[in-house]
mmCIF file of C-alpha atoms and ligand atoms in Angstrom:
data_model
loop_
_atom_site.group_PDB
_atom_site.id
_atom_site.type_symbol
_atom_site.label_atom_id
_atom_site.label_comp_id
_atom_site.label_asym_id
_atom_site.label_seq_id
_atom_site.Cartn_x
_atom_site.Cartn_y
_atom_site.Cartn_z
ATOM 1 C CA UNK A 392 79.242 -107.329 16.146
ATOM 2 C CA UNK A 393 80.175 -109.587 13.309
ATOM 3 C CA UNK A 394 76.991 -110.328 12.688
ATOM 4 C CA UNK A 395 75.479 -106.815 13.160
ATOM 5 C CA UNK A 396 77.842 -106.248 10.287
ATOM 6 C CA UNK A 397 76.803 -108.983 8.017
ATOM 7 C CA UNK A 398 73.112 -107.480 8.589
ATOM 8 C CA UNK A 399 74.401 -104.144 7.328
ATOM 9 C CA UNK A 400 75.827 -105.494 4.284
ATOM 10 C CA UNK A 401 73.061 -107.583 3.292
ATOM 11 C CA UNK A 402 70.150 -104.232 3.996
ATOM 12 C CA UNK A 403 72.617 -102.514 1.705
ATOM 13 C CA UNK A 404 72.872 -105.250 -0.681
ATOM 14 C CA UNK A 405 69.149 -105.013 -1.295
ATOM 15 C CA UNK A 406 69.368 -100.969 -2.672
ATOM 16 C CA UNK A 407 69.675 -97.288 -0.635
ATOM 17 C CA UNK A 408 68.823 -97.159 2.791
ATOM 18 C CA UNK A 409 69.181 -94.332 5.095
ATOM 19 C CA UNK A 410 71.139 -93.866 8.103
ATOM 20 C CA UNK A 411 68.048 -93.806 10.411
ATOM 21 C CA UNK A 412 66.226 -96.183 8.548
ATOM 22 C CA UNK A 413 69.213 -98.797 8.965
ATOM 23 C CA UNK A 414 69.565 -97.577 12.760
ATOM 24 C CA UNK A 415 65.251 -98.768 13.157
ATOM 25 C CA UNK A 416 65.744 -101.906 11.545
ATOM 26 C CA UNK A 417 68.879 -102.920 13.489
ATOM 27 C CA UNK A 418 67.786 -101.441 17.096
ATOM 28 C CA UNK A 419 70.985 -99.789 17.169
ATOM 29 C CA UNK A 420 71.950 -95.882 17.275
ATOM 30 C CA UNK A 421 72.804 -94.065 13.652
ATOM 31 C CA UNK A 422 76.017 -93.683 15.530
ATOM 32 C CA UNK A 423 76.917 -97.094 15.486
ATOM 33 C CA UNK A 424 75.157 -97.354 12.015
ATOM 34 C CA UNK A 425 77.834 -94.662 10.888
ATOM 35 C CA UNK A 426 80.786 -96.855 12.683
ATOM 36 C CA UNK A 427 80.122 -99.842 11.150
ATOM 37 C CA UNK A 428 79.943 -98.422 7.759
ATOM 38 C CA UNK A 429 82.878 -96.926 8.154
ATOM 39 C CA UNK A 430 84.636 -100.155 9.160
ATOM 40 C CA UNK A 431 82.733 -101.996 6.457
ATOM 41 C CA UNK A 432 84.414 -99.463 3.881
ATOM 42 C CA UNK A 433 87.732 -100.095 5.537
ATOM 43 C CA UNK A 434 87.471 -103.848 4.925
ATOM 44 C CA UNK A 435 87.291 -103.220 1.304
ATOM 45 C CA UNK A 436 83.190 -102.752 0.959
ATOM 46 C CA UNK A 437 82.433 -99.679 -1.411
ATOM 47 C CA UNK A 438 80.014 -97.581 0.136
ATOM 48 C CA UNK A 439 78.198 -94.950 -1.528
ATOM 49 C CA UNK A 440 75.930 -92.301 0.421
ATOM 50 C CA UNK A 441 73.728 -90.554 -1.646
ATOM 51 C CA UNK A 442 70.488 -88.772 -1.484
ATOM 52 C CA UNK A 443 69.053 -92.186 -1.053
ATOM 53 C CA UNK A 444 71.100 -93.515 2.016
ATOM 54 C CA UNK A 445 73.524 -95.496 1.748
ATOM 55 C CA UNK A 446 74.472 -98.239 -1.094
ATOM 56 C CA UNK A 447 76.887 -101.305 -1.915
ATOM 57 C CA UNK A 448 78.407 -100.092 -5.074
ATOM 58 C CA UNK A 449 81.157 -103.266 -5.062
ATOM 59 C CA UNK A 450 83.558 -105.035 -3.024
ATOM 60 C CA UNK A 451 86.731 -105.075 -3.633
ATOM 61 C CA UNK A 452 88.336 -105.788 -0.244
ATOM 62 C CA UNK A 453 90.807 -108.818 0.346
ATOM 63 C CA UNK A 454 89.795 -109.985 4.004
ATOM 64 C CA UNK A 455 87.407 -112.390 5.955
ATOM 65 C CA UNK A 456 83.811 -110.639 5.672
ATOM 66 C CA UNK A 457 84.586 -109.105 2.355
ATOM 67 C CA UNK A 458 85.322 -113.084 1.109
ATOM 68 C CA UNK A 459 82.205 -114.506 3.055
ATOM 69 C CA UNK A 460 80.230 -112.155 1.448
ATOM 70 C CA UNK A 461 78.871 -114.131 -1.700
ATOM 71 C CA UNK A 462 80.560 -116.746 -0.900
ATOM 72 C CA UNK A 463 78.798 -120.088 -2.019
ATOM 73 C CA UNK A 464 80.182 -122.283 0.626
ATOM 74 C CA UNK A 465 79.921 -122.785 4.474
ATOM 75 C CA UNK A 466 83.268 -121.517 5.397
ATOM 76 C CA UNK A 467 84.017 -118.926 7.888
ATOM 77 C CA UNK A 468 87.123 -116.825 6.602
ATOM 78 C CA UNK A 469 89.527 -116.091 10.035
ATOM 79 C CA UNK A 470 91.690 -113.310 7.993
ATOM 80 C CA UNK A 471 95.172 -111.929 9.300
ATOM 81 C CA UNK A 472 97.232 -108.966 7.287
ATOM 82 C CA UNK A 473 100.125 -110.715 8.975
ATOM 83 C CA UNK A 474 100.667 -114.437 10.787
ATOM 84 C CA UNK A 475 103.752 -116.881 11.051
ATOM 85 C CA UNK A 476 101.970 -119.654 9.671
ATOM 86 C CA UNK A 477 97.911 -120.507 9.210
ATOM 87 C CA UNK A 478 98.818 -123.676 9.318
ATOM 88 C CA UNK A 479 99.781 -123.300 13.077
ATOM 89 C CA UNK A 480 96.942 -120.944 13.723
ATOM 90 C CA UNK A 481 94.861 -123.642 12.131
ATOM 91 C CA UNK A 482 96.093 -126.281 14.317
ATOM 92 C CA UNK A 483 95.045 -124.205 16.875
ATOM 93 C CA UNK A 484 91.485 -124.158 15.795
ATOM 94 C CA UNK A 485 91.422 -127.353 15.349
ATOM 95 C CA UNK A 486 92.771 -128.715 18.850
ATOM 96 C CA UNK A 487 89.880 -126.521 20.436
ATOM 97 C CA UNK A 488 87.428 -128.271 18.173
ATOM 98 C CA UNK A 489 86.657 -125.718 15.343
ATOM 99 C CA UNK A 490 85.646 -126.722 11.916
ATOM 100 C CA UNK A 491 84.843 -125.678 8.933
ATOM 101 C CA UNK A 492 87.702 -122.445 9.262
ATOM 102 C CA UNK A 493 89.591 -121.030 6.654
ATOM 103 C CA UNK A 494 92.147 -119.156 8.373
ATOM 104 C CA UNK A 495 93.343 -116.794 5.613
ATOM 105 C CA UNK A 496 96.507 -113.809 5.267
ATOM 106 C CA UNK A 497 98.327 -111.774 3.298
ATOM 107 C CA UNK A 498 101.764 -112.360 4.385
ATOM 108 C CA UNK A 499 103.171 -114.878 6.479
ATOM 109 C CA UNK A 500 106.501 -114.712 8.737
ATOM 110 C CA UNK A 501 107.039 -118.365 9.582
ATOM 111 C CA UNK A 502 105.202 -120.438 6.582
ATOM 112 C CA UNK A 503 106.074 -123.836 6.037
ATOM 113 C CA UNK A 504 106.347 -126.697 3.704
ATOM 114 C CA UNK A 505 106.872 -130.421 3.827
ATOM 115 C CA UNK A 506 109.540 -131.893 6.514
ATOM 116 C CA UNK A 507 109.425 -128.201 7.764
ATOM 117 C CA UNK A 508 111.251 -127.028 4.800
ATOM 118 C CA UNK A 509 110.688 -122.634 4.519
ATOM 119 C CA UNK A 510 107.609 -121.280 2.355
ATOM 120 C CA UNK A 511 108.184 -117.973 1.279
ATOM 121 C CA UNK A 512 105.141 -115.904 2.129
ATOM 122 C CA UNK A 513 105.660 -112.658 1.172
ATOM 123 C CA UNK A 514 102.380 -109.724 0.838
ATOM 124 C CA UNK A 515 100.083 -110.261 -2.301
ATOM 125 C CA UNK A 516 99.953 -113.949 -1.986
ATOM 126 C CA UNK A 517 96.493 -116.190 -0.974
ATOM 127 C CA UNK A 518 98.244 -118.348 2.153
ATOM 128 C CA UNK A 519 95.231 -120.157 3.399
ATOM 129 C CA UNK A 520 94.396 -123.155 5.129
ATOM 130 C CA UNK A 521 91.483 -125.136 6.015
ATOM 131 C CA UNK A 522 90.164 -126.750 9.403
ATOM 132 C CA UNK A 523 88.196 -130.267 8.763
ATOM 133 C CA UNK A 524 86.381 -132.916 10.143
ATOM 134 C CA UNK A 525 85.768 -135.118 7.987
ATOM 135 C CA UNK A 526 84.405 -138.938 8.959
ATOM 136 C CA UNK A 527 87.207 -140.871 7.634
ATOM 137 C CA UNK A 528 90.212 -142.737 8.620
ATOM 138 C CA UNK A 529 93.522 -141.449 9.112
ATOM 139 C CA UNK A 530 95.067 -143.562 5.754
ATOM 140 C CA UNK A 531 92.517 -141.414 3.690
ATOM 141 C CA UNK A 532 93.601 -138.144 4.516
ATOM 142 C CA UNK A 533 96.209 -137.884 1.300
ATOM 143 C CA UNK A 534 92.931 -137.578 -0.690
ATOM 144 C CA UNK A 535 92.668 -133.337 0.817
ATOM 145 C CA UNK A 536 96.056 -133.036 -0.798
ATOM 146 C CA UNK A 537 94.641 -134.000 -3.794
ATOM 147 C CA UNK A 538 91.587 -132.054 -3.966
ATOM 148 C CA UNK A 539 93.198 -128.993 -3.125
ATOM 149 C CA UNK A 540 95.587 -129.419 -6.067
ATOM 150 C CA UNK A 541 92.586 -129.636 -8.522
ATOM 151 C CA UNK A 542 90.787 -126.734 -6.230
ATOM 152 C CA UNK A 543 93.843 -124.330 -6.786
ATOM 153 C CA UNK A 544 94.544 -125.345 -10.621
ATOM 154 C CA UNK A 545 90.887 -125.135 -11.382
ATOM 155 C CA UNK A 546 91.104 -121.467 -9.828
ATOM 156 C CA UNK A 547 93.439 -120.727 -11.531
ATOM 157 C CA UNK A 548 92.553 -121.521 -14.961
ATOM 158 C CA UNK A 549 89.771 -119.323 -14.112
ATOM 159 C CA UNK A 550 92.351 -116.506 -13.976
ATOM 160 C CA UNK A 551 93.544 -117.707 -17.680
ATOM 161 C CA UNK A 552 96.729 -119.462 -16.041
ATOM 162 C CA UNK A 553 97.474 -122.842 -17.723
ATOM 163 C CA UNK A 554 98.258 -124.751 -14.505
ATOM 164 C CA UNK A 555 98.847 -128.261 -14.172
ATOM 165 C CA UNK A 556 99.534 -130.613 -10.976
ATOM 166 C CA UNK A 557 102.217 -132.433 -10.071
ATOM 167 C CA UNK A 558 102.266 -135.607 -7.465
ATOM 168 C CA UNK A 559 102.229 -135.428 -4.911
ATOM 169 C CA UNK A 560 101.205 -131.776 -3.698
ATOM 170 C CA UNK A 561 102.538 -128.815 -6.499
ATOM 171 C CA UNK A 562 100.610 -126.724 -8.831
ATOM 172 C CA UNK A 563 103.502 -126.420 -12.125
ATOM 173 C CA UNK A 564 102.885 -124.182 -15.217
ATOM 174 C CA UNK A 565 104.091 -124.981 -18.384
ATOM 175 C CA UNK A 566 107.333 -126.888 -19.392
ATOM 176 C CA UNK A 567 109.992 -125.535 -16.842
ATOM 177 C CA UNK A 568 107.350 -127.050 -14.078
ATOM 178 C CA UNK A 569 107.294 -123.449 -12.552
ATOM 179 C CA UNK A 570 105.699 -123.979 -9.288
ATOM 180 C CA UNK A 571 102.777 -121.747 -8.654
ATOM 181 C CA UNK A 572 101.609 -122.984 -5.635
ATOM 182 C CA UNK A 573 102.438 -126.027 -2.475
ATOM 183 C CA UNK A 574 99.865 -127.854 -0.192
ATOM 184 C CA UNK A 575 100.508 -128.743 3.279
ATOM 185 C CA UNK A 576 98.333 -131.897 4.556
ATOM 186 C CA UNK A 577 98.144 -132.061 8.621
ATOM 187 C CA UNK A 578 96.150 -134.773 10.462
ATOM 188 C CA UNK A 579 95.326 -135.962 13.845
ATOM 189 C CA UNK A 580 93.325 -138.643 14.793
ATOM 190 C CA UNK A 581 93.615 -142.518 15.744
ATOM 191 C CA UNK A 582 93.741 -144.994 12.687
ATOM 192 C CA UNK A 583 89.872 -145.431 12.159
ATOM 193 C CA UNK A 584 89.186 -142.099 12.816
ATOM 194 C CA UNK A 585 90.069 -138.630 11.829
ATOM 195 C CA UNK A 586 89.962 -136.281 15.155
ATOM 196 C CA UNK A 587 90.967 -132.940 12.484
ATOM 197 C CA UNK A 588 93.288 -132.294 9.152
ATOM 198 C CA UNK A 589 94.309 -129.329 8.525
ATOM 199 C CA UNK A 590 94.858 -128.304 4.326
ATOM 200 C CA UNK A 591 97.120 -125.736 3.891
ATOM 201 C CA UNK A 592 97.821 -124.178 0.581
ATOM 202 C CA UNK A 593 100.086 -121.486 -0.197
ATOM 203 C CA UNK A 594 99.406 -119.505 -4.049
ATOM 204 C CA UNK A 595 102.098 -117.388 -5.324
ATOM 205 C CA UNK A 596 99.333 -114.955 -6.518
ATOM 206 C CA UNK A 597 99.963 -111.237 -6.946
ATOM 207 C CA UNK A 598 103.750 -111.536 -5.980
ATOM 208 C CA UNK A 599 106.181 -109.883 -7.863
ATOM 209 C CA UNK A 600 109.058 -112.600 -9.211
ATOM 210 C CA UNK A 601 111.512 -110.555 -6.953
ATOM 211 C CA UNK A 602 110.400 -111.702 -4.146
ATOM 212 C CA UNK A 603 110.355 -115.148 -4.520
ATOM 213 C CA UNK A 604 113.140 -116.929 -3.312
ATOM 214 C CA UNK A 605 116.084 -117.058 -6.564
ATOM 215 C CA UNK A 606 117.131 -120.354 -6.220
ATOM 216 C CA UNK A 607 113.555 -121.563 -6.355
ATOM 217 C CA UNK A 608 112.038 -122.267 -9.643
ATOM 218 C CA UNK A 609 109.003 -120.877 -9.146
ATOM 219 C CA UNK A 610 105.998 -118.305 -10.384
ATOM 220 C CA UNK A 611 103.143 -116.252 -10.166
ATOM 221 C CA UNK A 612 99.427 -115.356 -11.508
ATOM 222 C CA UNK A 613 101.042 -111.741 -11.842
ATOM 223 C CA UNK A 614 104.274 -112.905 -13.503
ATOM 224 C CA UNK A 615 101.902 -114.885 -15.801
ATOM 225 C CA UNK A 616 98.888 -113.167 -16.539
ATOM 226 C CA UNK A 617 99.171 -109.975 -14.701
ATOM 227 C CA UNK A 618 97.248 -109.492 -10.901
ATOM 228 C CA UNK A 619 94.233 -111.342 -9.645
ATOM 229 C CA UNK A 620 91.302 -110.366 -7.853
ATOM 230 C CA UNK A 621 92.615 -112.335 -4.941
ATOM 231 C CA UNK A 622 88.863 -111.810 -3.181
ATOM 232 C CA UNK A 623 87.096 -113.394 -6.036
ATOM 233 C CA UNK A 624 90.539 -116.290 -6.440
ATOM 234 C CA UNK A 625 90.149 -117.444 -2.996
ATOM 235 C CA UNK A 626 85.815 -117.782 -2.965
ATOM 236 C CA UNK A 627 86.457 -119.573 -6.742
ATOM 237 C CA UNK A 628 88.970 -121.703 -4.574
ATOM 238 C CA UNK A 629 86.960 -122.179 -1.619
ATOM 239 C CA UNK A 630 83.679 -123.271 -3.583
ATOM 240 C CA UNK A 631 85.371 -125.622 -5.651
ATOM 241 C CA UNK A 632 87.495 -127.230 -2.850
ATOM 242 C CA UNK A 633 83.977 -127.418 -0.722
ATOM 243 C CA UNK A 634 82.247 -129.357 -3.917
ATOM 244 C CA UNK A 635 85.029 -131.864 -4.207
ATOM 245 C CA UNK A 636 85.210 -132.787 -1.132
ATOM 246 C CA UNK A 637 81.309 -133.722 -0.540
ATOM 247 C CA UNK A 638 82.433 -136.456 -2.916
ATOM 248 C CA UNK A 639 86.260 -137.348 -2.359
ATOM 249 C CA UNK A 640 85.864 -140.589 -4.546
ATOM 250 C CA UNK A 641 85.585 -138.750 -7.555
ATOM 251 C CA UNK A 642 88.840 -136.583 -6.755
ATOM 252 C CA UNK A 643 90.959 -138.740 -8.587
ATOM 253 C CA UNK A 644 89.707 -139.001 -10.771
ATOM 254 C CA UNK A 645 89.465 -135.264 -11.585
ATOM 255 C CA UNK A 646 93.618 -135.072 -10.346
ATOM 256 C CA UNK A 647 94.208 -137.646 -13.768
ATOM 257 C CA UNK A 648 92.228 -134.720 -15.514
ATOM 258 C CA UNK A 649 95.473 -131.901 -14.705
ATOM 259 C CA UNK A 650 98.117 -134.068 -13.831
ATOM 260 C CA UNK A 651 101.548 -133.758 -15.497
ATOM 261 C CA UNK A 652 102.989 -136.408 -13.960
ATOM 262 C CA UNK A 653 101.457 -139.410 -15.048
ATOM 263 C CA UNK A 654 103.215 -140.628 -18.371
ATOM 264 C CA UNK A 655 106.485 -139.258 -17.147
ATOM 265 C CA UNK A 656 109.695 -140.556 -16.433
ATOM 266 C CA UNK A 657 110.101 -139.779 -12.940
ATOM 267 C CA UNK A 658 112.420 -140.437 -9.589
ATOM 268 C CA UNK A 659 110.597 -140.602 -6.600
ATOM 269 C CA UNK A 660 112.419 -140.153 -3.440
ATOM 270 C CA UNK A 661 110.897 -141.359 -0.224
ATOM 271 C CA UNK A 662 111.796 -141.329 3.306
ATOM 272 C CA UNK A 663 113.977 -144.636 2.952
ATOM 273 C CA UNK A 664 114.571 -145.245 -1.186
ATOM 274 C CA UNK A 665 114.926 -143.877 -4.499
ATOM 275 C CA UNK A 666 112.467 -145.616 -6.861
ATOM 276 C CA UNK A 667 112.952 -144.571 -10.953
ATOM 277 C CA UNK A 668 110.662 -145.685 -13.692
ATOM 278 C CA UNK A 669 107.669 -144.316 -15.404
ATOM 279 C CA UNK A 670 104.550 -143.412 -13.669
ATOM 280 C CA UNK A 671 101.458 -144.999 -14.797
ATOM 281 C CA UNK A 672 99.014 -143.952 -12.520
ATOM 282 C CA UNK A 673 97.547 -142.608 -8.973
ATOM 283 C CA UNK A 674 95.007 -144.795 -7.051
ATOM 284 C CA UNK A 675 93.335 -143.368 -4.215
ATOM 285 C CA UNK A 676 93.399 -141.788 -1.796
ATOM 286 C CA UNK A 677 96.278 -140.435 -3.661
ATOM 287 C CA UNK A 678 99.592 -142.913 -4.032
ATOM 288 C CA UNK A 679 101.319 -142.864 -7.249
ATOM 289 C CA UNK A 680 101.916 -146.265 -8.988
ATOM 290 C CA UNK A 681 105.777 -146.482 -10.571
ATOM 291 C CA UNK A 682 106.791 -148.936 -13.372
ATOM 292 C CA UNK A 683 110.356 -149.744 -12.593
ATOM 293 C CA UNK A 684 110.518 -151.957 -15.779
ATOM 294 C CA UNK A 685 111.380 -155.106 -13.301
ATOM 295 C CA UNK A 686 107.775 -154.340 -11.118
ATOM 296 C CA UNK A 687 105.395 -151.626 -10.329
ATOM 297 C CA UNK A 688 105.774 -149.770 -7.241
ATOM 298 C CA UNK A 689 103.069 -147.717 -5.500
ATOM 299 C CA UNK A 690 104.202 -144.521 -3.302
ATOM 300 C CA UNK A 691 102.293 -143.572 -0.762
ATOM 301 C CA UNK A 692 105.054 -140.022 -0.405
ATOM 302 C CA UNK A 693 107.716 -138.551 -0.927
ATOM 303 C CA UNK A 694 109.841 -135.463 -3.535
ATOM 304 C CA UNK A 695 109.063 -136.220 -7.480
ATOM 305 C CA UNK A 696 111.098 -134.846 -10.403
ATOM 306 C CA UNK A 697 109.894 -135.493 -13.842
ATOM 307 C CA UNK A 698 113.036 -136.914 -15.409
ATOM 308 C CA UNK A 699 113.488 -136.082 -18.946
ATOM 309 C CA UNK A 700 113.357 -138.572 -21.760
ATOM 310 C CA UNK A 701 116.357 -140.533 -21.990
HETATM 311 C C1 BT5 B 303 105.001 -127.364 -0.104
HETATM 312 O O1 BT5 B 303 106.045 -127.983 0.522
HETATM 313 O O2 BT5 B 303 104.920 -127.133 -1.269
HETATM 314 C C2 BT5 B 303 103.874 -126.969 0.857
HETATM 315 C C3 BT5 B 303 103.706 -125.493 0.955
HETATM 316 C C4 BT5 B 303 102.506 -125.152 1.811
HETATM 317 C C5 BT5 B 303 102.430 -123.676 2.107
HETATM 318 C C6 BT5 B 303 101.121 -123.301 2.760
HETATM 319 S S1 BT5 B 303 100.907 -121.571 2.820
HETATM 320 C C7 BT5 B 303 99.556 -121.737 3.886
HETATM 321 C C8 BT5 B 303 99.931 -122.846 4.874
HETATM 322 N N1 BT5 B 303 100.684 -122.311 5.981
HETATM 323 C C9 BT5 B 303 101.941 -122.797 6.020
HETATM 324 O O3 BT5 B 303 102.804 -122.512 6.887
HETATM 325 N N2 BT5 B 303 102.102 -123.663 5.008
HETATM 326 C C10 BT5 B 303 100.915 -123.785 4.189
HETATM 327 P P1 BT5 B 303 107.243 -128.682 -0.228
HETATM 328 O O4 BT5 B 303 106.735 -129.585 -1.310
HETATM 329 O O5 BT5 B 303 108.081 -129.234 0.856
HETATM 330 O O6 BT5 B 303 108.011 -127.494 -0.955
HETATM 331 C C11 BT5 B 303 108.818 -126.585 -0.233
HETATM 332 C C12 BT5 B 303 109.883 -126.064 -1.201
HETATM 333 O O7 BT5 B 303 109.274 -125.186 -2.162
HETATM 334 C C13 BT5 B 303 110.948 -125.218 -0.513
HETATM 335 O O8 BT5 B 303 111.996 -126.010 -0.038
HETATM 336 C C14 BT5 B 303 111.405 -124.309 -1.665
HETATM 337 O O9 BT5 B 303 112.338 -124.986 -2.485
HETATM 338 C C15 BT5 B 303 110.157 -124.111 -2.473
HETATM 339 N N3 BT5 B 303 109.451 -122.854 -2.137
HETATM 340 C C16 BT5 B 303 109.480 -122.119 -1.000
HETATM 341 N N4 BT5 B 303 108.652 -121.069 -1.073
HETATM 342 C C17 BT5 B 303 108.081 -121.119 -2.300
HETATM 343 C C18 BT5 B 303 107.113 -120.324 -2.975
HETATM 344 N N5 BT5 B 303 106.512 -119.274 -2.409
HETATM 345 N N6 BT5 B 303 106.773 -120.693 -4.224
HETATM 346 C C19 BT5 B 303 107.317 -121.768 -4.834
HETATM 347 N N7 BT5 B 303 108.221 -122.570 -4.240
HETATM 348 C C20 BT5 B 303 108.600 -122.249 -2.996
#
């Protein structure tokens, strides 16, 4: 069916076609023809039929075939109008041996952040997350946190927002640190060896500041520069996280490139301390090194606040 679809698309792509003409070269009936294109309109791909056939004037659907069309990366996009979390859903996949998912939707009921704190999920956002397999050990894994942040912020300055990152897993804007958009990194596996990890990244995208939670300080791309074409956001997002990570050694250095952290005063709070001091720089596959002013201290995780100058 699927790829009956995708056939349709790409006949279409190449100029007019008629309805019988399309029905020939697929062996199917111009009934079916007629179906599909109706469900291909549906799912956000702009039809026209003229005297011709029929023609792709555009897409401008937000969903899984309208995304992997022109897409430049091997992905297959799972979308859902509604889910509790695709992070869960990703799992999922993963544990039955997918890869290479993005499991994608519009609003989520149940999203989640670190230590299973609430992500607010609400329509108009990009809540995605991505199935892997990468051949590396588990200690590694931090480094997908990372290249999603430079993924997302690189997106996004795409869409004229001046995003930044900062450590461990938050895309900020501007001086109040807004935060645009939080990274959930799952992983299975024994030490040497990665079985799955699962990168989940939620983007407050075309969600009005209502909706956001009030007593979190956080943004936007509408609040800041007006709504995105979340279709042509998430393939930006999806082609640049692909490219990074054929070459995860060079993701840190490209997190230095957007980070707001590093310079900073900050207080670091991990599972079992508190460490304060300035932070002077992030070593792969992603710890942050703090300068206590009696040693240096490098964090592997844990909540960072940019403390102001003193
Ligand atoms: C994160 O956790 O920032 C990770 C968020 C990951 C969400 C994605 S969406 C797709 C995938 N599916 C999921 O279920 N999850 C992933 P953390 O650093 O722990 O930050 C969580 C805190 O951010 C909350 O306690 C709130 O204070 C705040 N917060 C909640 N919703 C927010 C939102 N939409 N925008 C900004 N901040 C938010």
């Amino acid at each position: 069916m699927q790829e009956t679809r995708e056939q349709i698309v790409n006949a279409l792509a190449d100029g007019p076609i008629s309805g019988p003409a399309l029905a020939d070269r697929l062996d199917i009936s111009r009934t079916a023809v007629w179906k599909h294109v109706e469900h291909l309109r549906e799912k956000g791909f702009d039809i026209d039929s003229g005297d011709a056939g029929y023609e792709l004037a555009g897409v401008s659907g937000f969903g899984g075939i309208a995304i992997e069309y022109g897409l430049d990366a091997p992905f297959t996009i799972e979308y859902h109008d509604s889910i509790d979390s695709t992070n869960q859903r990703a799992r999922e996949l993963a544990t039955a041996g997918e890869s290479d998912v993005v499991v994608l939707a519009d609003e989520q009921t149940g999203g989640r952040g670190r230590l299973d704190r609430e992500w607010a999920s609400p329509s108009g956002g990009v809540w995605l997350s991505f199935v892997l397999r990468p051949e590396i050990p588990v200690a590694h894994a931090p480094v997908f946190t990372l290249t999603a942040a430079v993924a997302v912020t690189r997106a996004a300055r795409e869409a004229g927002v001046e995003a930044g990152i900062k450590w461990p897993n938050d895309v900020v804007i501007g001086d109040r640190e807004a935060k645009l958009a939080g990274i959930l990194t799952e992983v299975e596996g024994e030490a040497d060896r990665v079985e799955w990890v699962v990168v989940g990244i939620g983007i407050n995208a075309n969600i009005d500041e209502t909706d956001l939670p009030p007593s979190v300080n956080a943004t936007s791309i509408q609040r800041e520069v007006g709504p995105v074409d979340r279709r042509v956001f998430t393939q930006r997002l999806v082609e640049e996280f692909d490219e990074l990570r054929s070459d995860v050694e060079s993701v840190v250095d490209a997190w230095r490139e957007h980070a707001t952290t590093l310079g900073q005063r900050v207080r670091v709070e991990t599972p079992g301390d508190t460490i304060e001091g300035m932070a002077v720089g992030v070593t792969f596959p992603g710890a942050l090194a703090v300068d206590t002013g009696e040693e240096r201290v490098t964090v592997t995780a844990g909540d960072c606040e940019h403390l102001r100058p003193v």
